[in-house]
Tab-separated table of C-alpha atoms in Angstrom:
chain	number	residue	atom	x	y	z
A	1	MET	CA	20.766	7.657	10.742
A	2	LYS	CA	20.142	6.778	14.361
A	3	GLU	CA	20.310	3.053	15.027
A	4	SER	CA	17.923	2.211	17.829
A	5	SER	CA	19.182	-0.992	19.428
A	6	ASN	CA	18.553	-0.525	23.149
A	7	ALA	CA	14.777	-0.055	22.900
A	8	GLY	CA	12.547	-1.652	20.290
A	9	VAL	CA	10.585	0.327	17.751
A	10	ARG	CA	6.889	-0.252	17.184
A	11	LEU	CA	5.789	-1.550	13.789
A	12	ASP	CA	3.551	1.441	13.067
A	13	LYS	CA	6.338	3.859	13.971
A	14	TRP	CA	8.867	2.005	11.766
A	15	LEU	CA	6.458	1.998	8.788
A	16	TRP	CA	5.983	5.745	9.249
A	17	ALA	CA	9.755	6.338	9.578
A	18	ALA	CA	10.416	4.228	6.455
A	19	ARG	CA	7.890	6.432	4.610
A	20	PHE	CA	5.476	3.696	3.619
A	21	TYR	CA	2.602	5.708	5.115
A	22	LYS	CA	2.195	9.445	5.602
A	23	THR	CA	1.163	9.321	9.269
A	24	ARG	CA	1.403	6.855	12.130
A	25	ALA	CA	-2.373	6.822	12.346
A	26	VAL	CA	-2.629	5.630	8.738
A	27	ALA	CA	0.063	3.016	9.402
A	28	ARG	CA	-1.887	1.812	12.446
A	29	GLU	CA	-5.112	1.568	10.411
A	30	MET	CA	-3.366	-0.465	7.706
A	31	ILE	CA	-1.908	-2.870	10.275
A	32	GLU	CA	-5.227	-3.296	12.080
A	33	GLY	CA	-7.015	-3.727	8.736
A	34	GLY	CA	-4.798	-6.686	7.804
A	35	LYS	CA	-2.907	-4.882	5.034
A	36	VAL	CA	0.460	-5.425	6.744
A	37	HIS	CA	1.844	-8.875	7.597
A	38	TYR	CA	4.921	-9.294	9.777
A	39	ASN	CA	6.806	-12.547	9.031
A	40	GLY	CA	3.741	-13.921	7.250
A	41	GLN	CA	1.261	-13.202	10.055
A	42	ARG	CA	-1.067	-10.381	10.983
A	43	SER	CA	0.246	-8.367	13.888
A	44	LYS	CA	-0.551	-5.447	16.122
A	45	PRO	CA	0.743	-1.891	15.679
A	46	SER	CA	2.683	-2.262	18.937
A	47	LYS	CA	4.720	-5.223	17.633
A	48	LEU	CA	8.444	-4.541	18.066
A	49	VAL	CA	10.295	-4.860	14.766
A	50	GLU	CA	13.479	-6.896	14.421
A	51	LEU	CA	16.267	-6.890	11.847
A	52	ASP	CA	15.856	-9.248	8.848
A	53	ALA	CA	12.106	-9.561	9.446
A	54	GLU	CA	9.887	-9.889	6.390
A	55	LEU	CA	7.043	-7.418	5.869
A	56	THR	CA	4.303	-7.821	3.305
A	57	LEU	CA	2.242	-4.687	2.841
A	58	ARG	CA	-0.383	-3.404	0.456
A	59	GLN	CA	-0.457	0.139	-0.861
A	60	GLY	CA	-3.432	0.624	-3.147
A	61	ASN	CA	-3.152	-2.011	-5.883
A	62	ASP	CA	0.495	-2.794	-5.126
A	63	GLU	CA	1.711	-5.468	-2.736
A	64	ARG	CA	5.317	-5.255	-1.571
A	65	THR	CA	7.489	-7.737	0.276
A	66	VAL	CA	10.448	-6.129	2.037
A	67	HIS	CA	13.151	-7.176	4.489
A	68	ILE	CA	14.060	-4.848	7.342
A	69	LEU	CA	17.723	-3.806	7.153
A	70	ALA	CA	17.816	-1.068	9.793
A	71	ILE	CA	15.613	0.111	12.622
A	72	THR	CA	14.922	3.717	13.470
A	73	ASP	CA	12.109	5.712	15.014
A	74	GLN	CA	12.931	9.003	13.289
A	75	ARG	CA	11.383	10.026	9.992
A	76	ARG	CA	14.268	11.034	7.732
A	77	PRO	CA	14.461	12.064	4.053
A	78	ALA	CA	13.294	9.526	1.480
A	79	THR	CA	16.837	8.681	0.374
A	80	GLU	CA	17.724	7.667	3.930
A	81	ALA	CA	14.380	5.925	4.480
A	82	GLN	CA	15.023	3.646	1.485
A	83	GLN	CA	18.111	2.310	3.252
A	84	LEU	CA	15.940	0.919	6.062
A	85	TYR	CA	14.580	-1.906	3.895
A	86	ALA	CA	15.221	-3.959	0.767
A	87	GLU	CA	12.410	-5.106	-1.498
A	88	THR	CA	12.677	-8.701	-2.709
A	89	ALA	CA	13.263	-9.400	-6.400
A	90	GLU	CA	10.078	-11.495	-6.596
A	91	SER	CA	8.076	-8.594	-5.193
A	92	ILE	CA	9.489	-6.140	-7.743
A	93	GLU	CA	8.795	-8.556	-10.609
A	94	LYS	CA	5.257	-9.220	-9.412
A	95	ARG	CA	4.492	-5.487	-9.052
A	96	GLU	CA	5.778	-4.822	-12.582
A	97	LYS	CA	3.597	-7.617	-14.008
A	98	VAL	CA	0.512	-6.296	-12.216
A	99	ALA	CA	1.228	-2.738	-13.392
A	100	LEU	CA	1.622	-3.932	-16.988
A	101	ALA	CA	-1.612	-5.940	-16.806
A	102	ARG	CA	-3.425	-2.920	-15.364
A	103	LYS	CA	-2.058	-0.720	-18.152
A	104	MET	CA	-3.045	-3.212	-20.867
A	105	ASN	CA	-6.539	-3.523	-19.363
A	106	ALA	CA	-6.935	0.265	-19.395
A	107	LEU	CA	-6.024	0.337	-23.089
A	108	THR	CA	-8.624	-2.275	-24.050
A	109	MET	CA	-11.480	-0.594	-22.174
A	110	PRO	CA	-12.842	2.331	-24.182
A	111	HIS	CA	-13.525	5.611	-22.448
A	112	PRO	CA	-16.294	7.868	-23.696
A	113	ASP	CA	-15.344	11.185	-25.246
A	114	ARG	CA	-17.724	13.066	-22.966
A	115	ARG	CA	-19.841	12.548	-19.874
A	116	PRO	CA	-23.402	11.323	-20.426
A	117	ASP	CA	-26.128	13.946	-20.311
A	118	LYS	CA	-29.159	13.727	-18.049
A	119	LYS	CA	-31.243	11.535	-20.373
A	120	GLU	CA	-28.324	9.154	-21.042
A	121	ARG	CA	-27.663	8.865	-17.292
A	122	ARG	CA	-31.310	7.960	-16.698
A	123	ASP	CA	-31.126	5.319	-19.431
A	124	LEU	CA	-27.920	3.907	-17.963
A	125	MET	CA	-29.453	3.705	-14.484
A	126	LYS	CA	-32.606	2.079	-15.884
A	127	PHE	CA	-30.491	-0.493	-17.744
A	128	LYS	CA	-28.181	-1.101	-14.801
A	129	TYR	CA	-30.910	-1.735	-12.230
A	130	SER	CA	-33.647	-3.283	-14.417
A	131	GLY	CA	-32.750	-7.006	-14.126
A	132	ASP	CA	-31.669	-7.201	-10.467
A	133	GLU	CA	-35.101	-7.661	-8.884
């Protein structure tokens, strides 16, 4: 793994190299959209990352807090990418609790055996939008 110490690496490039996002463009959109916080603050995609910095990032329903252990600008295999950061124990525990709550909520909400037909869809739409106005 190439250690890049002479020149800094941009935040969007590091997130892409660490395999948090599939492309740099997606990483840039997440940073600009406020989904990624660098040391507790919103930042720009061009922010240069430093060792031992704390990143908080959202991926779908999950929120992760990681510490940067190594800096690289090359996208390597996933096993090597996992060595670039360490997720905090609190973050892992919180993600597990949220996943369990989501699973329990899915079990309590019944799903129909089949899709509604045309008449049932009309009735649902009539019921859904009848009291709003």
